Short mmCIF file of C-alpha atoms in Angstrom, two decimals:
data_model
loop_
_atom_site.label_atom_id
_atom_site.label_comp_id
_atom_site.label_asym_id
_atom_site.label_seq_id
_atom_site.Cartn_x
_atom_site.Cartn_y
_atom_site.Cartn_z
CA MET A 1 -14.44 31.21 36.93
CA LEU A 2 -12.99 33.09 33.97
CA VAL A 3 -11.67 29.83 32.47
CA CYS A 4 -15.12 28.24 32.84
CA LEU A 5 -16.71 31.28 31.19
CA TYR A 6 -14.38 31.00 28.20
CA PHE A 7 -15.11 27.27 27.99
CA TYR A 8 -18.87 27.77 27.90
CA ILE A 9 -18.56 30.57 25.37
CA ALA A 10 -16.48 28.28 23.13
CA ILE A 11 -19.03 25.47 23.45
CA ALA A 12 -21.86 27.88 22.71
CA ASN A 13 -20.06 29.11 19.59
CA VAL A 14 -19.58 25.56 18.34
CA LEU A 15 -23.23 24.70 18.96
CA GLU A 16 -24.38 27.90 17.28
CA GLU A 17 -22.27 27.12 14.23
CA PHE A 18 -23.35 23.49 14.27
CA MET A 19 -27.04 24.32 14.33
CA GLU A 20 -26.62 26.27 11.11
CA ASN A 21 -26.41 24.08 8.04
CA SER A 22 -23.07 25.47 6.97
CA PHE A 23 -22.31 23.01 4.16
CA ASN A 24 -23.02 24.65 0.81
CA ILE A 25 -22.85 22.65 -2.42
CA THR A 26 -22.33 24.44 -5.75
CA GLU A 27 -22.30 22.62 -9.08
CA VAL A 28 -19.65 24.26 -11.25
CA ALA A 29 -19.92 21.88 -14.23
CA LYS A 30 -21.41 18.52 -15.17
CA GLY A 31 -20.41 16.00 -12.49
CA ILE A 32 -18.27 18.58 -10.66
CA SER A 33 -19.22 20.35 -7.44
CA VAL A 34 -17.64 22.48 -4.74
CA CYS A 35 -18.60 21.69 -1.14
CA ASN A 36 -17.88 24.70 1.06
CA TYR A 37 -17.93 24.93 4.85
CA LYS A 38 -17.30 28.58 5.65
CA THR A 39 -15.91 29.28 9.12
CA ASN A 40 -13.31 31.48 10.78
CA ARG A 41 -13.11 29.30 13.89
CA PHE A 42 -9.79 27.67 12.94
CA LYS A 43 -6.27 28.94 12.32
CA THR A 44 -5.95 26.52 9.42
CA GLY A 45 -8.06 25.60 6.42
CA ARG A 46 -8.47 22.63 4.13
CA ILE A 47 -8.96 22.06 0.42
CA SER A 48 -9.34 18.61 -1.11
CA PHE A 49 -9.88 17.11 -4.56
CA ASN A 50 -12.09 14.00 -4.36
CA ILE A 51 -12.40 12.13 -7.65
CA THR A 52 -14.77 9.15 -7.80
CA VAL A 53 -14.36 6.26 -10.24
CA PRO A 54 -15.93 2.77 -10.39
CA LEU A 55 -14.22 0.21 -8.17
CA GLY A 56 -13.10 -2.46 -10.59
CA GLU A 57 -10.30 -3.97 -12.64
CA ASN A 58 -8.38 -0.67 -12.81
CA ALA A 59 -8.25 -0.31 -9.02
CA SER A 60 -4.46 -0.48 -8.84
CA ALA A 61 -3.96 2.13 -11.57
CA TYR A 62 -6.31 4.55 -9.81
CA ALA A 63 -4.81 3.72 -6.41
CA ILE A 64 -1.32 4.74 -7.45
CA LEU A 65 -2.39 8.03 -9.03
CA PRO A 66 -2.73 10.28 -5.95
CA TYR A 67 0.74 9.27 -4.77
CA ILE A 68 2.35 9.94 -8.17
CA LEU A 69 0.50 13.23 -8.57
CA SER A 70 1.62 14.40 -5.13
CA ARG A 71 5.35 13.94 -5.89
CA SER A 72 5.84 16.49 -8.67
CA CYS A 73 4.18 18.27 -11.59
CA GLY A 74 5.07 20.18 -14.74
CA LYS A 75 5.74 23.37 -12.75
CA TYR A 76 7.62 21.69 -9.88
CA MET A 77 9.57 18.95 -11.57
CA ASP A 78 10.81 17.06 -8.51
CA PHE A 79 9.90 16.50 -4.89
CA SER A 80 12.41 19.02 -3.53
CA LYS A 81 10.98 21.83 -5.68
CA LEU A 82 7.45 20.90 -4.69
CA ASN A 83 8.47 20.88 -1.02
CA ALA A 84 10.04 24.31 -1.46
CA ARG A 85 6.74 25.59 -2.82
CA LEU A 86 4.86 24.10 0.15
CA ALA A 87 7.32 25.84 2.47
CA GLU A 88 6.59 29.16 0.72
CA LEU A 89 2.91 28.56 1.47
CA TYR A 90 3.69 28.78 5.20
CA GLY A 91 4.36 25.08 5.48
CA ALA A 92 1.19 23.81 3.80
CA ALA A 93 0.77 20.02 3.98
CA LEU A 94 -0.14 17.84 1.00
CA ILE A 95 -1.88 14.52 1.72
CA PRO A 96 -2.61 11.89 -0.97
CA SER A 97 -4.92 8.94 -0.28
CA VAL A 98 -7.27 6.42 -1.83
CA SER A 99 -10.32 4.70 -0.35
CA LYS A 100 -13.70 3.29 -1.27
CA ILE A 101 -17.26 4.31 -0.51
CA GLY A 102 -19.73 1.64 -1.50
CA GLU A 103 -18.54 0.40 -4.87
CA ALA A 104 -16.82 3.65 -5.77
CA GLN A 105 -13.08 4.22 -5.48
CA ILE A 106 -12.09 7.70 -4.30
CA VAL A 107 -8.81 9.28 -5.40
CA ARG A 108 -7.96 12.12 -3.00
CA LEU A 109 -5.47 14.96 -2.84
CA ALA A 110 -5.89 17.25 0.16
CA MET A 111 -4.04 20.29 1.48
CA THR A 112 -4.02 21.85 4.94
CA MET A 113 -2.86 25.48 5.08
CA ILE A 114 -2.96 28.53 7.36
CA ASP A 115 -6.05 30.70 7.15
CA ASP A 116 -5.68 33.80 4.99
CA ARG A 117 -6.02 36.17 7.94
CA PHE A 118 -2.69 34.94 9.32
CA ALA A 119 -0.77 35.43 6.06
CA LEU A 120 1.43 38.46 5.36
CA GLU A 121 0.57 41.24 2.92
CA ASN A 122 -3.03 40.06 2.43
CA GLU A 123 -1.97 36.94 0.55
CA SER A 124 -4.69 34.47 -0.45
CA ILE A 125 -3.20 31.18 0.71
CA TYR A 126 -6.41 29.31 -0.13
CA GLN A 127 -6.25 30.50 -3.72
CA GLN A 128 -2.56 29.63 -4.07
CA CYS A 129 -3.11 26.16 -2.59
CA ALA A 130 -6.06 25.60 -4.92
CA GLN A 131 -3.81 26.59 -7.82
CA LEU A 132 -1.12 24.17 -6.65
CA LEU A 133 -3.65 21.34 -6.43
CA CYS A 134 -4.73 22.15 -10.01
CA ASP A 135 -1.08 22.10 -11.11
CA LEU A 136 -0.66 18.64 -9.58
CA VAL A 137 -3.92 17.16 -10.87
CA PHE A 138 -4.06 18.66 -14.36
CA GLU A 139 -0.37 19.14 -15.29
CA PRO A 140 1.61 16.10 -14.09
CA ASN A 141 5.33 15.70 -14.55
CA PHE A 142 5.38 13.88 -17.89
CA GLU A 143 8.36 12.39 -19.68
CA ASN A 144 7.82 11.87 -23.41
CA GLY A 145 4.09 12.38 -22.89
CA LEU A 146 3.75 9.78 -20.10
CA PHE A 147 4.39 9.57 -16.38
CA ASN A 148 8.04 9.45 -15.36
CA GLU A 149 9.13 5.81 -15.24
CA VAL A 150 11.44 6.30 -12.26
CA GLU A 151 8.60 7.82 -10.21
CA VAL A 152 6.20 5.10 -11.39
CA ASN A 153 8.55 2.33 -10.25
CA ARG A 154 9.09 3.98 -6.88
CA GLU A 155 5.36 4.40 -6.26
CA LYS A 156 4.67 0.83 -7.39
CA ARG A 157 7.09 -0.37 -4.74
CA LEU A 158 5.44 1.79 -2.08
CA LEU A 159 1.95 0.65 -3.11
CA LEU A 160 3.03 -2.97 -2.80
CA GLU A 161 4.26 -2.13 0.71
CA ARG A 162 0.84 -0.68 1.57
CA ILE A 163 -0.86 -3.86 0.40
CA GLU A 164 1.61 -5.91 2.42
CA SER A 165 1.02 -3.76 5.52
CA GLN A 166 -2.67 -4.63 5.34
CA LYS A 167 -1.70 -8.29 5.51
CA ASN A 168 0.66 -7.68 8.43
CA ASP A 169 -2.08 -6.04 10.48
CA LYS A 170 -4.12 -9.15 11.15
CA ARG A 171 -7.17 -7.21 12.35
CA VAL A 172 -7.30 -5.29 9.07
CA TYR A 173 -6.48 -8.40 7.06
CA ALA A 174 -9.32 -10.41 8.64
CA LEU A 175 -11.83 -7.64 7.91
CA LEU A 176 -10.71 -7.32 4.28
CA ARG A 177 -10.82 -11.08 3.80
CA CYS A 178 -14.34 -11.31 5.21
CA GLU A 179 -15.48 -8.48 2.91
CA GLU A 180 -13.80 -10.19 -0.04
CA ILE A 181 -15.52 -13.52 0.69
CA MET A 182 -18.88 -11.97 1.53
CA CYS A 183 -18.86 -9.81 -1.62
CA GLU A 184 -16.97 -12.13 -3.96
CA ASN A 185 -19.32 -11.42 -6.87
CA GLU A 186 -19.67 -7.73 -6.05
CA ALA A 187 -17.27 -4.87 -6.76
CA TYR A 188 -17.15 -4.07 -3.03
CA GLY A 189 -15.04 -7.17 -2.51
CA ILE A 190 -12.15 -5.53 -4.39
CA ASN A 191 -9.39 -3.95 -2.30
CA TYR A 192 -9.18 -0.20 -2.96
CA TYR A 193 -5.42 -0.69 -3.46
CA GLY A 194 -6.06 -3.40 -6.05
CA ASN A 195 -3.84 -6.47 -5.81
CA ALA A 196 -0.11 -7.11 -5.96
CA ASP A 197 -0.13 -8.72 -9.43
CA ASP A 198 -2.00 -5.78 -10.94
CA VAL A 199 0.36 -3.30 -9.28
CA LYS A 200 3.40 -5.10 -10.69
CA ALA A 201 1.85 -4.98 -14.18
CA LEU A 202 1.33 -1.19 -14.11
CA THR A 203 3.18 0.87 -16.73
CA PRO A 204 3.52 4.61 -17.33
CA LYS A 205 1.05 4.17 -20.21
CA SER A 206 -1.62 2.30 -18.21
CA ILE A 207 -1.40 4.90 -15.43
CA PHE A 208 -1.63 7.73 -17.98
CA ASP A 209 -4.76 6.13 -19.45
CA ALA A 210 -6.31 5.87 -15.95
CA TRP A 211 -5.47 9.54 -15.28
CA GLN A 212 -7.20 10.63 -18.48
CA GLU A 213 -10.22 8.43 -17.79
CA MET A 214 -10.45 9.79 -14.24
CA LEU A 215 -10.56 13.43 -15.39
CA LYS A 216 -12.93 12.76 -18.27
CA LYS A 217 -15.48 10.58 -16.46
CA GLY A 218 -14.96 10.96 -12.72
CA ILE A 219 -17.54 12.38 -10.33
CA ILE A 220 -15.60 15.18 -8.68
CA GLN A 221 -16.13 17.09 -5.46
CA ILE A 222 -13.80 19.83 -4.23
CA ASN A 223 -14.12 20.47 -0.51
CA VAL A 224 -13.17 23.87 0.91
CA VAL A 225 -13.13 24.38 4.68
CA GLY A 226 -12.38 27.81 6.17
CA ASN A 227 -12.83 31.47 5.42
CA ALA A 228 -11.98 31.16 1.72
CA ASN A 229 -13.32 32.94 -1.36
CA THR A 230 -15.00 29.93 -2.94
CA ASP A 231 -16.15 31.90 -5.98
CA GLU A 232 -12.51 32.34 -7.02
CA ILE A 233 -11.76 28.68 -6.35
CA SER A 234 -14.86 27.54 -8.25
CA ASN A 235 -13.86 29.68 -11.23
CA LEU A 236 -10.36 28.21 -11.16
CA ILE A 237 -11.76 24.66 -11.14
CA LYS A 238 -14.21 25.44 -13.93
CA GLU A 239 -11.43 26.90 -16.11
CA GLN A 240 -9.43 23.70 -15.74
CA PHE A 241 -12.30 21.37 -16.57
CA ASP A 242 -13.46 23.52 -19.48
CA LYS A 243 -10.34 22.20 -21.25
CA ILE A 244 -11.46 18.59 -20.83
CA LYS A 245 -14.18 16.88 -22.84
CA ARG A 246 -16.55 15.36 -20.27
CA ASP A 247 -19.44 13.99 -22.32
CA GLU A 248 -19.80 10.67 -20.49
CA ILE A 249 -19.72 10.94 -16.70
CA ASN A 250 -19.48 7.73 -14.65
CA ARG A 251 -22.73 6.32 -13.30
CA ILE A 252 -21.76 4.42 -10.17
CA GLU A 253 -24.45 2.34 -8.51
CA THR A 254 -23.55 0.17 -5.55
CA LYS A 255 -25.04 -3.32 -5.67
CA VAL A 256 -26.89 -3.93 -2.41
CA ILE A 257 -28.13 -7.37 -1.33
CA LYS A 258 -30.75 -6.86 1.35
CA THR A 259 -30.99 -10.43 2.69
CA ALA A 260 -28.46 -13.26 3.01
CA ASN A 261 -29.66 -16.55 1.53
CA GLU A 262 -27.13 -18.79 3.25
CA VAL A 263 -24.28 -18.43 5.72
CA LYS A 264 -20.75 -18.81 4.36
CA LYS A 265 -18.21 -19.99 6.93
CA ILE A 266 -14.49 -19.78 6.21
CA ASN A 267 -11.59 -20.62 8.52
CA GLU A 268 -8.03 -19.68 7.56
CA GLN A 269 -4.79 -20.14 9.47
CA LEU A 270 -1.73 -17.97 9.96
CA PRO A 271 0.97 -17.97 12.66
CA ILE A 272 -0.95 -15.86 15.19
CA SER A 273 -1.75 -16.31 18.87
CA GLN A 274 -5.01 -14.35 19.02
CA GLY A 275 -7.82 -15.39 16.73
CA LYS A 276 -9.65 -12.81 14.62
CA LEU A 277 -13.36 -13.42 14.15
CA VAL A 278 -15.30 -11.30 11.64
CA MET A 279 -19.02 -11.74 10.99
CA GLY A 280 -20.68 -10.03 8.05
CA TYR A 281 -24.41 -9.25 8.14
CA ARG A 282 -26.77 -7.91 5.48
CA ALA A 283 -28.56 -4.96 7.08
CA GLY A 284 -31.77 -5.25 5.05
CA ILE A 285 -31.43 -1.77 3.56
CA THR A 286 -30.55 -0.27 0.20
CA GLY A 287 -28.66 2.67 1.71
CA GLN A 288 -31.05 5.55 1.00
CA GLU A 289 -34.12 4.77 3.13
CA GLU A 290 -36.00 7.55 4.83
CA ASN A 291 -35.96 5.53 8.08
CA PHE A 292 -32.20 5.04 8.08
CA GLY A 293 -31.93 6.73 11.47
CA ALA A 294 -33.44 3.64 13.07
CA VAL A 295 -30.87 1.40 11.37
CA ARG A 296 -28.05 3.65 12.58
CA VAL A 297 -29.31 3.55 16.19
CA MET A 298 -29.92 -0.21 16.03
CA ALA A 299 -26.35 -0.90 14.84
CA ASP A 300 -25.00 1.38 17.57
CA ILE A 301 -26.94 -0.41 20.33
CA PHE A 302 -25.75 -3.72 18.86
CA GLY A 303 -22.05 -2.96 18.83
CA GLY A 304 -21.15 0.66 18.18
CA ALA A 305 -19.84 1.87 21.54
CA PRO A 306 -18.86 0.85 25.11
CA TYR A 307 -22.55 0.88 26.12
CA SER A 308 -23.47 -1.55 23.32
CA LYS A 309 -24.65 -5.14 23.75
CA LEU A 310 -21.55 -6.65 22.18
CA PHE A 311 -19.19 -4.70 24.42
CA THR A 312 -21.06 -4.99 27.71
CA ASN A 313 -22.09 -8.64 27.31
CA VAL A 314 -19.80 -10.52 24.93
CA ARG A 315 -16.64 -8.72 26.00
CA GLU A 316 -17.21 -7.55 29.57
CA LYS A 317 -19.66 -9.94 31.23
CA MET A 318 -18.79 -13.16 29.38
CA SER A 319 -15.12 -12.36 28.61
CA LEU A 320 -15.35 -14.16 25.27
CA CYS A 321 -13.17 -11.68 23.39
CA TYR A 322 -10.54 -8.97 23.76
CA TYR A 323 -12.57 -6.55 21.65
CA CYS A 324 -15.95 -6.78 19.96
CA SER A 325 -17.63 -4.09 17.90
CA ALA A 326 -20.03 -3.62 14.99
CA ARG A 327 -19.63 -1.13 12.13
CA LEU A 328 -22.47 -0.18 9.80
CA ASN A 329 -21.66 0.57 6.16
CA ARG A 330 -24.63 2.54 4.87
CA GLN A 331 -23.65 2.66 1.21
CA LYS A 332 -23.20 -1.11 0.99
CA GLY A 333 -25.97 -2.03 3.44
CA ILE A 334 -23.82 -4.31 5.59
CA ILE A 335 -22.80 -4.60 9.25
CA MET A 336 -19.35 -5.99 10.05
CA VAL A 337 -18.70 -7.37 13.54
CA GLN A 338 -15.03 -7.68 14.49
CA SER A 339 -13.65 -9.44 17.54
CA GLY A 340 -10.38 -10.79 18.86
CA ILE A 341 -10.80 -14.12 20.63
CA GLU A 342 -9.06 -17.17 22.00
CA GLN A 343 -9.48 -19.82 19.34
CA GLU A 344 -11.24 -22.27 21.67
CA ASN A 345 -13.98 -19.64 22.18
CA GLU A 346 -14.82 -19.38 18.48
CA GLN A 347 -18.22 -21.09 18.53
CA LYS A 348 -19.19 -19.56 21.87
CA ALA A 349 -18.43 -16.10 20.53
CA ILE A 350 -20.35 -16.71 17.29
CA ASP A 351 -23.37 -18.00 19.20
CA GLU A 352 -23.36 -15.11 21.67
CA ILE A 353 -22.94 -12.41 19.01
CA ASN A 354 -25.92 -13.88 17.18
CA ASN A 355 -27.79 -14.11 20.49
CA GLN A 356 -27.25 -10.40 21.17
CA LEU A 357 -28.74 -9.61 17.76
CA LYS A 358 -31.69 -11.87 18.56
CA LEU A 359 -32.26 -9.99 21.83
CA LEU A 360 -32.42 -6.76 19.85
CA GLN A 361 -34.91 -8.31 17.45
CA ASP A 362 -37.03 -9.44 20.42
CA GLY A 363 -36.97 -5.99 21.97
CA GLU A 364 -34.75 -7.03 24.88
CA PHE A 365 -33.18 -3.62 25.46
CA SER A 366 -34.04 -0.82 27.82
CA GLN A 367 -35.04 2.79 27.23
CA ASP A 368 -31.76 3.74 28.93
CA GLU A 369 -29.83 1.81 26.27
CA LEU A 370 -31.77 3.58 23.53
CA SER A 371 -31.21 6.97 25.13
CA ALA A 372 -27.49 6.27 25.60
CA SER A 373 -27.15 5.34 21.94
CA VAL A 374 -28.90 8.48 20.69
CA ALA A 375 -26.82 10.67 23.04
CA GLY A 376 -23.60 8.92 21.99
CA LEU A 377 -24.34 9.28 18.29
CA LYS A 378 -25.22 12.96 18.74
CA ASP A 379 -21.93 13.54 20.57
CA THR A 380 -20.01 11.83 17.75
CA LEU A 381 -21.78 13.99 15.17
CA LEU A 382 -21.03 17.16 17.14
CA ARG A 383 -17.33 16.27 17.03
CA VAL A 384 -17.44 16.45 13.22
CA LEU A 385 -16.85 20.18 13.62
CA ASP A 386 -13.72 19.81 15.76
CA THR A 387 -11.14 20.30 13.00
CA PRO A 388 -10.96 21.30 9.32
CA GLU A 389 -9.81 17.75 8.56
CA ASP A 390 -12.89 16.26 10.24
CA ILE A 391 -15.20 18.62 8.36
CA ASP A 392 -13.47 17.77 5.08
CA ALA A 393 -13.85 14.06 5.88
CA TRP A 394 -17.58 14.56 6.43
CA GLY A 395 -17.99 16.30 3.08
CA TYR A 396 -16.02 13.54 1.38
CA SER A 397 -18.14 10.84 3.06
CA GLN A 398 -21.25 12.26 1.38
CA ILE A 399 -19.86 12.16 -2.15
CA MET A 400 -21.85 9.06 -3.19
CA SER A 401 -25.08 9.98 -1.38
CA LYS A 402 -28.08 10.91 -3.49
CA LYS A 403 -28.82 13.69 -1.02
CA PHE A 404 -26.10 15.53 0.91
CA GLN A 405 -26.73 15.36 4.66
CA SER A 406 -25.10 17.54 7.28
CA PRO A 407 -24.45 16.21 10.80
CA GLN A 408 -27.47 18.29 11.86
CA ASP A 409 -29.62 16.36 9.38
CA ILE A 410 -28.48 13.06 10.89
CA ILE A 411 -29.22 14.28 14.41
CA LYS A 412 -32.76 15.14 13.33
CA GLU A 413 -33.08 11.58 11.96
CA ILE A 414 -32.09 9.87 15.19
CA GLU A 415 -33.36 12.00 18.06
CA ASN A 416 -36.98 10.85 17.77
CA ILE A 417 -36.33 7.15 17.05
CA ASP A 418 -38.48 4.87 19.20
CA ARG A 419 -38.10 1.28 20.40
CA GLN A 420 -40.34 -0.27 17.75
CA GLN A 421 -38.35 1.32 14.94
CA VAL A 422 -35.14 -0.16 16.36
CA ILE A 423 -36.78 -3.60 16.71
CA ASP A 424 -38.08 -3.48 13.14
CA ALA A 425 -34.62 -2.49 11.86
CA ALA A 426 -32.97 -5.36 13.78
CA LYS A 427 -35.42 -7.90 12.35
CA ASN A 428 -34.18 -7.10 8.84
CA VAL A 429 -30.58 -8.08 9.68
CA THR A 430 -29.36 -11.50 8.44
CA LEU A 431 -26.02 -13.24 8.85
CA ASP A 432 -24.12 -13.71 5.59
CA THR A 433 -20.50 -14.66 6.34
CA VAL A 434 -18.44 -15.92 9.28
CA TYR A 435 -14.67 -15.61 8.84
CA MET A 436 -12.21 -16.94 11.40
CA LEU A 437 -8.49 -16.29 11.20
CA SER A 438 -6.76 -18.72 13.52
CA GLY A 439 -3.37 -20.31 13.97
CA GLU A 440 -0.88 -21.93 16.26
CA GLU A 441 1.08 -20.08 18.92
CA GLY A 442 3.47 -17.70 17.19
CA GLU A 443 4.32 -14.13 16.44
CA ASP A 444 1.19 -11.96 16.32
CA ASN A 445 1.22 -8.58 14.59
CA GLU A 446 -1.91 -7.01 16.00
#
């Protein structure tokens, strides 16, 4: 009984915290904001730098930057000294990454650290980690005024390996290829790692130029999760950027095509045993509609979860594929359906996936399916508060939105969606691209 009581108290505390809109956005300078989620529910906290640049011809130069910046800096001149500093900060973890949201490329440096209340002698671990992130971002380890050539060559090699690993994972490769074909005349079709030829051509000078451009023109959001003094962190960030001339901030607008004019169909072959089918749809939205909740629910009923039409019918009842799911990309206004199939089932799978969309458009779904989708989406949104890393990821996901939305805001959008709204949303969806990766019997790296 006592265990159950503790469980319900914990759930109640999470719900109470969730129902408060705890994300607070403060603009500290032009194009620079601090997103704070204040909580003492965790033993650890999180701080991240998220720098947004246009996704384009400099993708490889921007992609390599977080990995170079996370290796050393002017104060900690090599990786061993930087690791020693992280150890002094009670084993803080430093995580570099790069990704894309819409047609923006996001350069990220994040740190996870213990909460201040667990530190000795009233140390401010948040403040020290924020200072270390500033050291890494603003004072790199330069050699003759440029990035260290040895470190550049090492990170070029590792970035090439990341690009190659995408090719080796055939599920990822098929998705990226479909996006590339579907968006061949749009920036979204560019890999956020860039391409191998561009990586090989990188030099300490070209990376230095990208670093300067990023700090001068990037849209920047610093996320702080935990019981930190964000005023001190905001002042530290402002002091750093006061030294940089930021007269021309990037204006990044994602090109959205609402309706597909014709269906592109591409078949490629590699030595794999299981075919990878990816179908790209235009969702009929621009990304910022007031009725987006209906689009979110529609995509979820279509293929977002085990109760969806694609899973229960195409996969389970008809056994046409090993997996089948749909993912909505709000910023780009597209829905990507991924499935693993036997190659002889290609046309059957294509026809049935399109048929399940048609059933949605015709209103062939039950109130139970609608209710299951809303409940499932609400549960997923509640889980955003499970860890500091998840909360940070949510804040980062909003960086390109015209209006910041909390998970609570999304729940309000979806909980009153009715059948007709879902039907209307489905009717706006059009097929753009069908990509099939097939091959003869051989080694398959799933």
